[in-house]
Amino acid sequence: MPLKLDAEVTLKDWNKVINEAQNGQVNPAALNVFIQEHFEQPGGELEEIEPVDFQHEVKAFETIDDEAYRIWAKDLHKKWPTLCRRVSQKVQSNPQQYSLIPVPNPFIVPGGRFREMYYWDSYFTIKGLLASEMFSTVRGMIENMGHLIEMFGYVPNGNRVYYLNRSQPPLLTWCVDAYFQRTGDLEFVRRSMAWLEKEMEFFTRNRCIHKEDWKSHLFRYHVVAGGPRPESCKFIAYHIL
Ligand SMILES: OC[C@H]1O[C@H](O[C@H]2O[C@H](CO)[C@@H](O)[C@H](O)[C@H]2O)[C@H](O)[C@@H](O)[C@@H]1O
């Protein structure tokens, strides 16, 4: 839920609510007032948009021999406009009030409760977008990942602040390769190299394990955390604790 006030003010007011708790229990009415006063309703961070390069019919799908596969490919193609999002202007102007990390170009979300860009999902999505001949959307999504690397040194799990301590399998190189195989756009590959090198540096420094008797290094994706996942606290509280 987006913040109505600055994070510092919100935290200060939250500490007040905590300090007034009786026997470790926060008063539900006070909690309700705190939520109303400090948080907007969820949503509005992203705008649904039709990708600029989306065509209703793609001739290439007609060349798929297997009928079931052809129908499936066409059905999947129709999903792009329903899953394409761009970061709204209010987030771009006041990012400190939102958990969403702004990225410059539109991107495809997984859907359902996953309302942000996800790193390794983007690779599989890009494979589909390339089949749909949506080269400019793909380029934009790769640029978004490059933007995150410029900001954080790597692409986090997703573009949310609570994902900043989590990595996913680093598939950006595969994204760039898939795009190049389809378009031959060498200029874009050259431009992407700085991102790929920086990401490699991050994984070498922060996600690499080596033991004396090992013949090579082990790279891994990882989360640097000791507690429950913030976005799943409620689930954990109800089902596990
Ligand atoms: O499709 C998006 C991602 O969905 C799963 O992971 C996400 O939810 C998990 C449970 O809340 C969370 O631990 C993880 O950090 C999120 O990315 C799926 O496991 C991912 O592979 C996928 O990218």
XYZ file of C-alpha atoms and ligand atoms in Angstrom:
264
model
C 0.000 0.000 0.000
C 1.457 3.413 -0.937
C 2.459 5.745 1.896
C 0.502 8.977 2.393
C 3.337 10.610 4.367
C 7.134 10.344 4.462
C 8.650 7.056 5.642
C 10.293 8.794 8.660
C 6.989 10.334 9.832
C 5.197 7.003 9.315
C 7.819 5.156 11.342
C 7.690 7.758 14.117
C 3.874 7.485 14.307
C 4.099 3.687 14.215
C 6.497 3.704 17.167
C 3.926 5.799 19.046
C 1.255 3.133 18.376
C 3.657 0.423 19.575
C 4.551 2.367 22.730
C 0.887 2.673 23.623
C 0.338 -1.106 23.298
C -1.027 -2.827 26.425
C 0.558 -6.162 27.393
C 2.278 -6.346 24.016
C -1.074 -6.012 22.175
C -1.647 -3.100 19.789
C -5.153 -1.677 20.145
C -7.063 -2.769 16.955
C -8.896 0.579 16.718
C -5.596 2.495 16.982
C -4.099 0.200 14.339
C -7.042 0.879 12.046
C -6.688 4.650 12.467
C -2.939 4.377 11.836
C -3.546 2.468 8.580
C -6.215 4.933 7.388
C -4.024 7.931 8.168
C -0.788 6.629 6.704
C -1.638 4.406 3.733
C -3.484 4.813 0.431
C -5.584 1.989 -0.981
C -3.415 -0.508 -2.940
C -3.126 -0.117 -6.721
C -2.562 2.866 -8.961
C 1.188 2.311 -9.022
C 1.048 0.734 -12.454
C -0.944 1.587 -15.558
C -2.265 -1.089 -17.888
C -1.191 -0.262 -21.448
C -1.234 -1.884 -24.865
C 2.383 -2.476 -25.988
C 3.246 -0.108 -28.875
C 4.436 -3.004 -31.049
C 1.484 -5.345 -30.423
C -0.205 -6.539 -33.631
C -3.529 -8.385 -33.366
C -2.474 -10.903 -36.045
C 1.033 -12.338 -36.415
C 1.456 -14.207 -39.729
C 4.265 -16.404 -38.364
C 1.814 -18.278 -36.122
C 0.029 -19.594 -39.256
C 3.173 -21.573 -40.121
C 2.856 -23.734 -36.975
C 1.766 -27.139 -38.301
C 0.334 -28.628 -35.136
C -3.188 -27.224 -34.698
C -3.282 -27.393 -30.887
C 0.097 -25.700 -30.636
C -0.964 -23.031 -33.171
C -4.116 -22.214 -31.175
C -2.107 -22.127 -27.938
C 0.474 -19.743 -29.453
C -2.279 -17.401 -30.684
C -4.051 -17.492 -27.297
C -0.821 -16.712 -25.498
C -0.142 -13.848 -27.925
C -3.507 -12.265 -26.991
C -2.426 -12.070 -23.330
C 0.297 -9.431 -23.859
C -2.006 -6.375 -23.722
C -3.604 -7.712 -20.512
C -0.214 -8.161 -18.799
C 1.651 -5.075 -19.990
C 2.221 -2.311 -17.408
C 4.095 0.931 -17.050
C 5.028 2.699 -13.813
C 2.587 5.553 -13.189
C 3.741 9.156 -13.135
C 2.986 9.530 -9.411
C 5.486 6.745 -8.594
C 8.065 8.239 -10.968
C 7.684 11.627 -9.193
C 7.538 10.354 -5.570
C 9.256 6.929 -5.493
C 9.948 7.157 -1.729
C 6.211 6.708 -1.032
C 5.923 3.413 -2.899
C 7.399 -0.052 -2.574
C 7.534 -0.259 -6.383
C 10.941 0.609 -7.864
C 10.382 2.753 -10.974
C 11.752 1.516 -14.285
C 11.687 3.606 -17.480
C 9.896 1.319 -19.960
C 6.716 -0.798 -20.018
C 7.106 -4.444 -18.990
C 5.109 -7.660 -18.737
C 3.998 -8.843 -15.274
C 3.425 -12.525 -14.387
C -0.177 -11.690 -13.336
C -2.350 -12.564 -10.340
C -0.770 -11.354 -7.123
C 2.539 -10.805 -8.909
C 2.066 -7.158 -9.893
C 5.656 -6.163 -10.643
C 8.475 -7.155 -12.961
C 10.209 -10.445 -12.042
C 13.743 -11.120 -13.140
C 13.873 -14.669 -14.406
C 10.225 -14.671 -15.488
C 11.242 -11.875 -17.874
C 13.518 -14.238 -19.803
C 10.702 -16.707 -20.530
C 8.328 -13.832 -21.282
C 10.887 -12.356 -23.684
C 11.047 -15.656 -25.591
C 7.276 -15.374 -26.092
C 7.428 -11.678 -27.000
C 10.065 -12.432 -29.636
C 7.755 -15.076 -31.150
C 5.098 -12.326 -31.177
C 7.595 -10.054 -32.998
C 7.455 -7.437 -30.212
C 11.083 -6.378 -30.484
C 10.724 -2.896 -29.039
C 8.945 -4.198 -25.903
C 11.772 -6.718 -25.459
C 14.413 -4.018 -25.853
C 12.596 -1.893 -23.283
C 12.439 -4.774 -20.796
C 16.170 -5.435 -21.205
C 16.826 -1.708 -20.689
C 14.731 -1.860 -17.490
C 16.943 -4.667 -16.186
C 20.027 -2.656 -17.202
C 18.588 0.309 -15.296
C 18.239 -1.867 -12.148
C 21.851 -3.047 -12.572
C 22.984 0.573 -12.847
C 21.093 1.344 -9.609
C 21.863 -1.735 -7.508
C 24.629 -3.669 -9.261
C 22.273 -6.540 -10.065
C 18.673 -7.266 -10.995
C 16.731 -7.946 -7.805
C 14.091 -10.679 -7.577
C 11.535 -8.066 -8.702
C 11.180 -4.271 -8.797
C 9.995 -3.850 -5.197
C 12.078 -2.445 -2.352
C 11.392 -5.565 -0.281
C 13.047 -7.663 -3.003
C 16.342 -5.788 -2.805
C 18.060 -8.476 -0.721
C 16.971 -11.299 -3.059
C 18.523 -12.407 -6.330
C 17.131 -14.830 -8.905
C 18.944 -16.873 -11.557
C 20.765 -14.186 -13.598
C 19.297 -14.661 -17.060
C 19.969 -11.232 -18.563
C 22.727 -12.622 -20.786
C 20.200 -15.116 -22.171
C 17.683 -12.282 -22.724
C 20.231 -10.278 -24.719
C 21.257 -13.396 -26.662
C 17.624 -14.322 -27.471
C 16.999 -10.752 -28.677
C 20.173 -10.771 -30.803
C 19.423 -14.195 -32.353
C 16.067 -12.850 -33.525
C 17.023 -9.303 -34.581
C 20.771 -9.294 -35.325
C 20.927 -5.952 -33.446
C 24.645 -5.936 -32.609
C 24.599 -2.292 -31.580
C 22.199 -3.124 -28.738
C 24.368 -6.074 -27.640
C 27.364 -3.721 -27.456
C 25.338 -1.307 -25.324
C 24.236 -4.163 -23.016
C 27.785 -5.377 -22.357
C 28.375 -2.866 -19.518
C 25.264 -4.220 -17.709
C 26.322 -7.839 -18.173
C 29.833 -7.127 -16.905
C 28.541 -5.246 -13.878
C 26.130 -8.073 -13.025
C 28.940 -10.636 -13.361
C 31.015 -8.542 -10.978
C 28.153 -8.524 -8.464
C 27.734 -12.311 -8.606
C 31.492 -12.854 -8.368
C 31.710 -10.644 -5.270
C 28.453 -11.505 -3.539
C 27.027 -14.781 -4.810
C 30.078 -16.967 -5.306
C 31.230 -19.807 -3.076
C 34.532 -21.613 -3.258
C 36.002 -24.372 -1.117
C 39.651 -25.400 -1.183
C 39.074 -28.868 -2.634
C 36.609 -27.657 -5.292
C 37.778 -27.509 -8.888
C 35.667 -24.446 -9.683
C 33.528 -21.749 -8.112
C 29.846 -22.181 -7.361
C 27.609 -19.262 -8.260
C 24.216 -19.149 -6.636
C 21.193 -16.910 -6.255
C 20.411 -16.077 -2.693
C 18.530 -13.987 -0.150
C 20.361 -12.073 2.554
C 17.777 -12.219 5.339
C 17.021 -13.878 8.629
C 13.304 -13.194 9.061
C 10.080 -13.905 7.215
C 9.494 -12.425 3.754
C 7.786 -9.017 4.280
C 5.256 -9.541 1.465
C 4.270 -12.950 2.879
C 4.212 -12.171 6.624
C 0.431 -12.576 6.840
C 0.595 -15.978 5.118
C 3.378 -17.119 7.454
C 1.556 -15.809 10.551
C -1.649 -17.700 9.660
C -0.277 -20.930 8.231
C 3.084 -21.578 9.845
C 3.442 -19.862 13.210
O 6.323 -15.569 -10.928
C 6.977 -14.737 -10.021
C 7.800 -15.526 -9.031
O 6.868 -16.285 -8.237
C 7.454 -17.100 -7.216
O 8.267 -16.358 -6.330
C 7.718 -15.206 -5.718
O 6.900 -15.556 -4.628
C 7.593 -16.215 -3.568
C 6.573 -16.488 -2.490
O 6.014 -15.290 -2.006
C 8.766 -15.338 -3.047
O 9.523 -16.055 -2.097
C 9.715 -14.988 -4.203
O 10.725 -14.124 -3.759
C 8.881 -14.321 -5.276
O 9.722 -14.083 -6.396
C 8.374 -18.107 -7.874
O 8.975 -18.931 -6.893
C 9.465 -17.392 -8.674
O 10.234 -18.350 -9.352
C 8.822 -16.464 -9.694
O 9.826 -15.666 -10.272
